[in-house]
């Protein structure tokens, strides 16, 4: 087997819920040895989230794949001592506790970097490590609302706010954290020193406002919800079919002409209201009914086939039962099994990172709480007698 891209890299995770675990999952998929440090009293709270498979959280075993679990009491002096040994052996630490929590535990960046000057420390939080909001609780829905994402999500004129269906700011913060860690490691290759990486849900959410910033800073116009429509192009949205909806993106001149031809609407090609993309966008409320008067007559499958043949970007609106059985994803082996010590093979979402020489690997599903405690302690040269004492005192735990 080819050695993984991040083989030999040790990552410590002190994480809960989403941001830190999703960040370290990316590094683990690429071959890093991720040691997930959990409270012996229950561990990561995602473990309590259903549905459950023989008592194990289905979400946890997927979000925490390719990791090892060390159940360790970080409040106890003996736990801190072990954590110090672990840090001295590590390259990266990722945590998503509220700012100040690691300082209260005496395990913050200044202390840990003094122990290991090569350490890269990634702190993911709701609002960042400083600023007026720093001590506020940080949840995805709060960050989505504050970042402006919810102000442009939903249908035009809708009365109730709508959040993005997945925890987008959590996930984006995690990806920025992984990217920041890789950049800091690259700098460490040159300087020999690690650094502190501060990423937040709030700023991750605001960073998506590419089109919105372009419009506001140029015109002062405040962006609003557009349903499925694009901010600057048309037609680029979901269209009605006789049996539902499908999506389309006919923004270039050739695609616009091909769309008009397939729909039998050639008269619209040179209509002065729709002659150019910015005019089509400006007059989309007039354009959309003309298009949907035709598309509503036949099925989504019919239009997707016809438009695909004509070279017009389009697609079905799939529900997740369709996505998880999509023939394209199946042929590309996107869904893969990972072994679990209790459940056997567990199906996983694949990694979108397809490296030709050092592909991602599915070494294990998310571990049992403390499953690798003794294993990690032995790697740190903790004597067997001390390991038994720690287990007996509840300062560590094993399944």
Tab-separated table of C-alpha atoms in Angstrom:
chain	number	residue	atom	x	y	z
A	1	UNK	CA	0.000	0.000	0.000
A	2	UNK	CA	1.260	3.505	-0.861
A	3	UNK	CA	2.203	5.584	2.178
A	4	UNK	CA	-0.502	8.146	2.943
A	5	UNK	CA	0.064	11.850	2.281
A	6	UNK	CA	0.233	12.815	5.973
A	7	UNK	CA	1.760	9.593	7.276
A	8	UNK	CA	3.974	10.298	10.294
A	9	UNK	CA	2.002	13.389	11.333
A	10	UNK	CA	0.435	13.251	14.788
A	11	UNK	CA	-2.640	15.376	15.467
A	12	UNK	CA	-4.330	15.858	18.832
A	13	UNK	CA	-8.011	16.729	18.832
A	14	UNK	CA	-9.766	18.220	21.835
A	15	UNK	CA	-13.086	18.493	20.083
A	16	UNK	CA	-16.819	18.343	20.484
A	17	UNK	CA	-19.672	18.275	17.993
A	18	UNK	CA	-18.523	19.481	14.574
A	19	UNK	CA	-15.774	22.021	13.814
A	20	UNK	CA	-12.715	20.361	15.384
A	21	UNK	CA	-13.836	16.785	14.588
A	22	UNK	CA	-14.562	17.600	10.920
A	23	UNK	CA	-11.217	19.420	10.664
A	24	UNK	CA	-9.234	16.501	12.040
A	25	UNK	CA	-11.223	14.024	9.957
A	26	UNK	CA	-9.759	15.662	6.836
A	27	UNK	CA	-6.236	15.224	8.227
A	28	UNK	CA	-6.986	11.660	9.332
A	29	UNK	CA	-8.321	10.732	5.889
A	30	UNK	CA	-4.984	11.884	4.479
A	31	UNK	CA	-3.108	9.582	6.831
A	32	UNK	CA	-2.396	11.638	9.953
A	33	UNK	CA	-2.503	9.811	13.284
A	34	UNK	CA	-5.343	11.674	15.017
A	35	UNK	CA	-5.649	11.081	18.760
A	36	UNK	CA	-9.059	12.281	19.910
A	37	UNK	CA	-8.845	13.283	23.580
A	38	UNK	CA	-12.235	12.844	25.256
A	39	UNK	CA	-13.648	13.270	28.742
A	40	UNK	CA	-13.903	9.801	30.354
A	41	UNK	CA	-17.394	10.808	31.503
A	42	UNK	CA	-19.273	10.409	28.224
A	43	UNK	CA	-16.795	11.816	25.708
A	44	UNK	CA	-17.756	13.906	22.686
A	45	UNK	CA	-21.428	14.873	22.955
A	46	UNK	CA	-22.062	13.621	19.430
A	47	UNK	CA	-21.872	10.160	20.999
A	48	UNK	CA	-25.299	10.891	22.507
A	49	UNK	CA	-26.821	11.825	19.139
A	50	UNK	CA	-29.102	9.292	17.439
A	51	UNK	CA	-29.820	7.231	15.505
A	52	UNK	CA	-27.854	4.491	17.241
A	53	UNK	CA	-26.377	1.243	15.983
A	54	UNK	CA	-26.062	-1.240	18.864
A	55	UNK	CA	-25.653	1.705	21.228
A	56	UNK	CA	-23.164	3.631	19.071
A	57	UNK	CA	-24.047	6.960	17.453
A	58	UNK	CA	-24.333	6.560	13.685
A	59	UNK	CA	-23.196	10.151	13.179
A	60	UNK	CA	-20.209	9.832	15.517
A	61	UNK	CA	-18.760	6.766	13.830
A	62	UNK	CA	-18.788	8.619	10.513
A	63	UNK	CA	-17.625	12.067	11.676
A	64	UNK	CA	-14.753	10.564	13.678
A	65	UNK	CA	-13.413	7.946	11.317
A	66	UNK	CA	-9.692	7.179	11.102
A	67	UNK	CA	-9.107	8.451	14.659
A	68	UNK	CA	-8.034	6.887	17.943
A	69	UNK	CA	-9.861	7.707	21.181
A	70	UNK	CA	-7.913	8.557	24.360
A	71	UNK	CA	-10.287	9.067	27.303
A	72	UNK	CA	-8.407	11.398	29.643
A	73	UNK	CA	-9.416	13.721	32.505
A	74	UNK	CA	-7.752	17.021	31.594
A	75	UNK	CA	-8.762	18.634	34.896
A	76	UNK	CA	-6.664	16.242	36.967
A	77	UNK	CA	-2.909	16.827	37.427
A	78	UNK	CA	-2.137	13.320	36.202
A	79	UNK	CA	-4.284	13.928	33.109
A	80	UNK	CA	-2.455	17.183	32.387
A	81	UNK	CA	0.883	15.422	32.727
A	82	UNK	CA	-0.120	12.792	30.187
A	83	UNK	CA	-1.477	15.476	27.876
A	84	UNK	CA	1.878	17.285	28.087
A	85	UNK	CA	3.650	14.097	26.988
A	86	UNK	CA	1.188	13.734	24.129
A	87	UNK	CA	1.730	17.332	23.024
A	88	UNK	CA	5.486	16.812	23.011
A	89	UNK	CA	4.963	13.998	20.499
A	90	UNK	CA	2.504	15.947	18.316
A	91	UNK	CA	2.650	18.145	15.241
A	92	UNK	CA	-0.827	19.701	15.365
A	93	UNK	CA	-3.436	20.323	18.048
A	94	UNK	CA	-7.020	21.188	17.082
A	95	UNK	CA	-9.617	22.320	19.619
A	96	UNK	CA	-13.011	23.990	19.410
A	97	UNK	CA	-13.667	24.910	23.028
A	98	UNK	CA	-14.873	28.353	24.041
A	99	UNK	CA	-11.965	30.855	24.096
A	100	UNK	CA	-10.318	30.752	27.498
A	101	UNK	CA	-11.263	27.155	28.331
A	102	UNK	CA	-7.859	25.720	27.450
A	103	UNK	CA	-6.251	28.539	29.472
A	104	UNK	CA	-8.400	27.586	32.459
A	105	UNK	CA	-7.116	24.027	32.020
A	106	UNK	CA	-3.546	25.384	31.854
A	107	UNK	CA	-3.257	23.828	28.411
A	108	UNK	CA	-3.332	26.944	26.257
A	109	UNK	CA	-1.088	27.930	23.344
A	110	UNK	CA	1.636	29.785	25.311
A	111	UNK	CA	2.131	26.845	27.681
A	112	UNK	CA	1.966	24.125	25.038
A	113	UNK	CA	4.201	25.936	22.547
A	114	UNK	CA	6.795	26.274	25.298
A	115	UNK	CA	6.691	22.479	25.665
A	116	UNK	CA	6.805	21.922	21.909
A	117	UNK	CA	7.916	24.925	19.820
A	118	UNK	CA	7.128	22.981	16.627
A	119	UNK	CA	3.454	22.602	17.557
A	120	UNK	CA	0.782	24.029	15.246
A	121	UNK	CA	-2.226	24.944	17.390
A	122	UNK	CA	-5.594	25.379	15.631
A	123	UNK	CA	-8.341	27.017	17.703
A	124	UNK	CA	-11.816	26.872	16.141
A	125	UNK	CA	-14.517	28.914	17.851
A	126	UNK	CA	-17.779	30.682	17.176
A	127	UNK	CA	-16.393	34.205	16.915
A	128	UNK	CA	-12.601	34.079	17.130
A	129	UNK	CA	-10.221	34.369	20.057
A	130	UNK	CA	-10.759	38.087	20.642
A	131	UNK	CA	-13.219	40.860	19.829
A	132	UNK	CA	-16.551	41.858	21.415
A	133	UNK	CA	-18.262	38.547	20.617
A	134	UNK	CA	-15.435	36.216	21.653
A	135	UNK	CA	-17.093	34.892	24.821
A	136	UNK	CA	-20.499	34.335	23.288
A	137	UNK	CA	-21.567	30.720	22.764
A	138	UNK	CA	-20.973	29.827	19.125
A	139	UNK	CA	-23.418	27.568	17.276
A	140	UNK	CA	-23.859	27.132	13.541
A	141	UNK	CA	-27.339	28.632	13.385
A	142	UNK	CA	-26.174	31.714	15.316
A	143	UNK	CA	-23.212	32.177	12.986
A	144	UNK	CA	-25.409	31.631	9.914
A	145	UNK	CA	-27.735	34.367	11.101
A	146	UNK	CA	-25.020	36.841	12.118
A	147	UNK	CA	-22.902	36.252	8.994
A	148	UNK	CA	-25.702	37.268	6.623
A	149	UNK	CA	-26.155	33.792	5.151
A	150	UNK	CA	-29.714	33.478	6.443
A	151	UNK	CA	-30.589	36.924	5.072
A	152	UNK	CA	-30.107	35.606	1.521
A	153	UNK	CA	-31.373	32.036	2.036
A	154	UNK	CA	-34.975	31.179	1.237
A	155	UNK	CA	-37.552	32.388	-1.262
A	156	UNK	CA	-37.852	35.995	-2.320
A	157	UNK	CA	-40.337	37.735	-0.036
A	158	UNK	CA	-40.499	34.757	2.337
A	159	UNK	CA	-41.789	35.592	5.795
A	160	UNK	CA	-39.777	33.094	7.859
A	161	UNK	CA	-35.960	32.905	7.947
A	162	UNK	CA	-34.359	29.785	6.491
A	163	UNK	CA	-30.942	28.387	7.354
A	164	UNK	CA	-28.755	26.399	5.013
A	165	UNK	CA	-29.695	22.737	5.475
A	166	UNK	CA	-26.232	21.580	6.568
A	167	UNK	CA	-24.160	23.244	9.348
A	168	UNK	CA	-22.276	25.267	6.781
A	169	UNK	CA	-20.332	27.606	9.069
A	170	UNK	CA	-19.205	24.699	11.262
A	171	UNK	CA	-18.023	22.732	8.238
A	172	UNK	CA	-16.364	25.690	6.520
A	173	UNK	CA	-14.585	26.701	9.723
A	174	UNK	CA	-13.287	23.135	9.952
A	175	UNK	CA	-11.983	23.204	6.387
A	176	UNK	CA	-10.290	26.572	6.958
A	177	UNK	CA	-8.737	25.049	10.070
A	178	UNK	CA	-7.338	22.122	8.101
A	179	UNK	CA	-6.032	24.458	5.393
A	180	UNK	CA	-4.503	26.756	8.017
A	181	UNK	CA	-2.801	23.781	9.674
A	182	UNK	CA	-1.288	22.683	6.370
A	183	UNK	CA	-0.040	26.210	5.670
A	184	UNK	CA	1.482	26.477	9.161
A	185	UNK	CA	3.215	23.120	8.726
A	186	UNK	CA	4.654	24.333	5.430
A	187	UNK	CA	6.031	27.402	7.211
A	188	UNK	CA	7.414	25.126	9.924
A	189	UNK	CA	9.350	23.271	7.231
A	190	UNK	CA	11.196	26.548	6.601
A	191	UNK	CA	11.459	28.002	10.103
A	192	UNK	CA	11.289	25.016	12.439
A	193	UNK	CA	8.559	26.691	14.503
A	194	UNK	CA	4.850	26.143	14.797
A	195	UNK	CA	2.203	28.839	15.153
A	196	UNK	CA	-1.305	29.610	16.375
A	197	UNK	CA	-4.201	29.401	13.888
A	198	UNK	CA	-7.444	31.200	14.819
A	199	UNK	CA	-10.521	30.228	12.773
A	200	UNK	CA	-14.175	30.967	13.511
A	201	UNK	CA	-17.667	30.031	12.367
A	202	UNK	CA	-18.607	33.700	12.016
A	203	UNK	CA	-15.774	34.696	9.711
A	204	UNK	CA	-16.078	31.444	7.767
A	205	UNK	CA	-19.717	32.337	7.065
A	206	UNK	CA	-18.920	35.916	6.051
A	207	UNK	CA	-16.144	34.676	3.730
A	208	UNK	CA	-18.758	33.169	1.401
A	209	UNK	CA	-20.234	36.565	0.524
A	210	UNK	CA	-18.278	36.909	-2.723
A	211	UNK	CA	-21.168	38.013	-4.951
A	212	UNK	CA	-22.855	39.892	-2.122
A	213	UNK	CA	-19.728	41.912	-1.290
A	214	UNK	CA	-19.220	42.683	-4.962
A	215	UNK	CA	-22.717	44.107	-5.208
A	216	UNK	CA	-22.829	45.943	-1.883
A	217	UNK	CA	-19.389	47.571	-2.089
A	218	UNK	CA	-20.084	48.662	-5.666
A	219	UNK	CA	-23.682	49.874	-5.360
A	220	UNK	CA	-24.698	49.906	-1.689
A	221	UNK	CA	-27.525	47.500	-2.523
A	222	UNK	CA	-28.363	45.062	0.309
A	223	UNK	CA	-28.654	41.492	-1.067
A	224	UNK	CA	-31.917	39.639	-0.447
A	225	UNK	CA	-33.126	36.040	-0.814
A	226	UNK	CA	-33.502	34.865	-4.409
A	227	UNK	CA	-34.788	31.353	-3.883
A	228	UNK	CA	-32.693	29.163	-6.162
A	229	UNK	CA	-31.774	32.023	-8.527
A	230	UNK	CA	-28.220	33.251	-8.993
A	231	UNK	CA	-27.051	36.634	-7.745
A	232	UNK	CA	-25.811	37.886	-11.144
A	233	UNK	CA	-26.785	35.413	-13.876
A	234	UNK	CA	-29.959	34.061	-15.510
A	235	UNK	CA	-31.430	31.627	-16.193
A	236	UNK	CA	-29.572	29.902	-13.370
A	237	UNK	CA	-32.024	28.275	-10.963
A	238	UNK	CA	-34.535	25.501	-10.399
A	239	UNK	CA	-37.311	25.276	-13.011
A	240	UNK	CA	-40.723	23.667	-12.808
A	241	UNK	CA	-41.335	20.433	-14.668
A	242	UNK	CA	-44.572	18.448	-14.858
A	243	UNK	CA	-43.439	16.204	-12.001
A	244	UNK	CA	-41.270	18.494	-9.885
A	245	UNK	CA	-38.197	20.613	-10.500
A	246	UNK	CA	-34.794	20.459	-12.160
A	247	UNK	CA	-31.877	22.864	-12.183
A	248	UNK	CA	-30.330	24.763	-15.048
A	249	UNK	CA	-27.452	27.149	-15.644
A	250	UNK	CA	-27.672	28.657	-19.126
A	251	UNK	CA	-25.589	31.794	-18.729
A	252	UNK	CA	-23.170	31.753	-21.673
A	253	UNK	CA	-24.250	32.767	-25.191
A	254	UNK	CA	-24.027	29.197	-26.610
A	255	UNK	CA	-25.938	27.732	-23.645
A	256	UNK	CA	-28.633	30.389	-23.845
A	257	UNK	CA	-29.127	29.712	-27.538
A	258	UNK	CA	-29.178	25.946	-26.981
A	259	UNK	CA	-31.767	26.327	-24.227
A	260	UNK	CA	-34.025	28.437	-26.418
A	261	UNK	CA	-33.698	25.886	-29.214
A	262	UNK	CA	-34.566	22.884	-27.004
A	263	UNK	CA	-37.549	24.679	-25.489
A	264	UNK	CA	-38.791	25.967	-28.829
A	265	UNK	CA	-38.317	29.549	-27.648
A	266	UNK	CA	-35.986	30.821	-30.367
A	267	UNK	CA	-37.919	34.065	-30.398
A	268	UNK	CA	-36.347	34.928	-27.044
A	269	UNK	CA	-32.763	34.743	-28.331
A	270	UNK	CA	-32.757	38.260	-29.713
A	271	UNK	CA	-35.452	39.739	-27.525
A	272	UNK	CA	-33.864	43.010	-26.301
A	273	UNK	CA	-34.935	42.193	-22.733
A	274	UNK	CA	-32.876	38.982	-22.776
A	275	UNK	CA	-30.128	39.617	-25.320
A	276	UNK	CA	-27.322	39.574	-22.737
A	277	UNK	CA	-26.772	37.807	-19.443
A	278	UNK	CA	-27.034	40.915	-17.251
A	279	UNK	CA	-30.291	41.858	-19.020
A	280	UNK	CA	-31.712	38.378	-18.497
A	281	UNK	CA	-30.859	38.674	-14.823
A	282	UNK	CA	-32.353	42.145	-14.609
A	283	UNK	CA	-35.552	40.934	-16.300
A	284	UNK	CA	-35.661	37.428	-14.814
A	285	UNK	CA	-39.159	37.945	-13.386
A	286	UNK	CA	-40.400	38.304	-16.943
A	287	UNK	CA	-38.156	35.560	-18.311
A	288	UNK	CA	-38.957	32.805	-15.840
A	289	UNK	CA	-42.727	32.494	-16.615
A	290	UNK	CA	-41.946	32.257	-20.350
A	291	UNK	CA	-39.536	29.381	-19.749
A	292	UNK	CA	-41.662	27.535	-17.196
A	293	UNK	CA	-44.744	27.721	-19.443
A	294	UNK	CA	-42.835	25.209	-21.577
A	295	UNK	CA	-40.867	23.185	-19.009
A	296	UNK	CA	-43.997	22.534	-16.914
A	297	UNK	CA	-45.427	20.476	-19.777
A	298	UNK	CA	-42.948	17.594	-19.525
A	299	UNK	CA	-41.037	15.702	-16.854
A	300	UNK	CA	-37.778	16.751	-15.247
A	301	UNK	CA	-36.133	13.618	-16.636
A	302	UNK	CA	-37.200	14.578	-20.158
A	303	UNK	CA	-35.715	18.056	-19.888
A	304	UNK	CA	-32.491	16.925	-18.237
A	305	UNK	CA	-31.894	14.400	-21.010
A	306	UNK	CA	-32.739	16.846	-23.806
A	307	UNK	CA	-30.726	19.722	-22.360
A	308	UNK	CA	-27.740	17.515	-21.508
A	309	UNK	CA	-27.666	16.296	-25.107
A	310	UNK	CA	-27.691	19.939	-26.238
A	311	UNK	CA	-24.792	20.782	-23.892
A	312	UNK	CA	-26.784	22.920	-21.464
A	313	UNK	CA	-25.723	22.511	-17.800
A	314	UNK	CA	-28.653	20.990	-15.897
A	315	UNK	CA	-29.479	18.356	-13.306
A	316	UNK	CA	-32.108	16.572	-11.260
A	317	UNK	CA	-33.040	17.713	-7.754
A	318	UNK	CA	-32.070	14.592	-5.842
A	319	UNK	CA	-33.148	13.570	-2.362
A	320	UNK	CA	-30.532	11.860	-0.224
A	321	UNK	CA	-31.850	8.369	-0.898
A	322	UNK	CA	-31.095	9.105	-4.557
A	323	UNK	CA	-27.734	10.716	-3.755
A	324	UNK	CA	-26.591	7.738	-1.696
A	325	UNK	CA	-27.442	5.455	-4.637
A	326	UNK	CA	-26.279	7.778	-7.411
A	327	UNK	CA	-24.681	5.707	-10.213
A	328	UNK	CA	-21.904	8.236	-10.796
A	329	UNK	CA	-20.870	8.186	-7.122
A	330	UNK	CA	-21.140	4.400	-7.011
A	331	UNK	CA	-18.959	3.962	-10.063
A	332	UNK	CA	-16.349	6.294	-8.553
A	333	UNK	CA	-16.491	4.268	-5.303
A	334	UNK	CA	-17.325	7.360	-3.255
A	335	UNK	CA	-19.047	5.382	-0.487
A	336	UNK	CA	-16.621	3.081	1.270
A	337	UNK	CA	-16.743	0.746	4.244
A	338	UNK	CA	-14.534	1.293	7.284
A	339	UNK	CA	-14.098	-1.382	9.979
A	340	UNK	CA	-15.534	-0.822	13.453
A	341	UNK	CA	-14.415	-2.937	16.405
A	342	UNK	CA	-18.004	-3.509	17.546
A	343	UNK	CA	-20.209	-3.034	14.485
A	344	UNK	CA	-18.083	-4.504	11.706
A	345	UNK	CA	-17.974	-2.707	8.343
A	346	UNK	CA	-19.610	0.746	8.456
A	347	UNK	CA	-20.422	2.676	5.287
A	348	UNK	CA	-18.779	6.085	5.097
A	349	UNK	CA	-19.103	9.170	2.951
A	350	UNK	CA	-15.954	9.292	0.859
A	351	UNK	CA	-13.430	12.092	0.727
A	352	UNK	CA	-13.679	14.585	-2.160
A	353	UNK	CA	-9.864	14.770	-2.136
A	354	UNK	CA	-8.666	12.360	-4.806
A	355	UNK	CA	-4.871	12.353	-4.804
A	356	UNK	CA	-3.412	10.284	-7.630
A	357	UNK	CA	-0.340	9.030	-5.735
A	358	UNK	CA	-1.387	9.163	-2.073
A	359	UNK	CA	-5.149	8.596	-1.918
A	360	UNK	CA	-7.220	8.991	1.215
A	361	UNK	CA	-7.852	5.840	3.247
A	362	UNK	CA	-10.676	4.414	5.357
A	363	UNK	CA	-8.672	2.729	8.102
A	364	UNK	CA	-11.342	2.630	10.815
A	365	UNK	CA	-14.778	3.957	11.701
A	366	UNK	CA	-15.183	6.310	14.665
A	367	UNK	CA	-13.773	4.608	17.782
A	368	UNK	CA	-15.412	3.506	21.004
A	369	UNK	CA	-14.887	5.900	23.907
A	370	UNK	CA	-11.355	5.305	25.167
A	371	UNK	CA	-10.819	2.438	22.740
A	372	UNK	CA	-7.148	3.321	22.239
A	373	UNK	CA	-6.372	4.722	25.687
A	374	UNK	CA	-3.959	2.014	26.791
A	375	UNK	CA	-2.394	1.857	23.331
A	376	UNK	CA	-1.619	5.588	23.318
A	377	UNK	CA	-0.362	5.545	26.915
A	378	UNK	CA	2.066	2.762	26.062
A	379	UNK	CA	3.327	4.770	23.100
A	380	UNK	CA	4.060	7.576	25.581
A	381	UNK	CA	6.098	5.093	27.652
A	382	UNK	CA	3.686	5.176	30.594
A	383	UNK	CA	4.482	2.097	32.785
A	384	UNK	CA	1.830	-0.657	32.908
A	385	UNK	CA	1.446	-0.239	36.662
A	386	UNK	CA	0.698	3.452	36.191
A	387	UNK	CA	-1.791	2.674	33.395
A	388	UNK	CA	-3.664	0.326	35.749
A	389	UNK	CA	-3.651	2.990	38.465
A	390	UNK	CA	-4.992	5.641	36.110
A	391	UNK	CA	-7.775	3.328	34.948
A	392	UNK	CA	-8.661	2.422	38.513
A	393	UNK	CA	-8.834	6.089	39.534
A	394	UNK	CA	-11.080	6.969	36.593
A	395	UNK	CA	-8.545	9.450	35.200
A	396	UNK	CA	-8.561	7.503	31.962
A	397	UNK	CA	-10.960	4.879	30.708
A	398	UNK	CA	-11.151	2.022	28.239
A	399	UNK	CA	-14.252	0.354	26.747
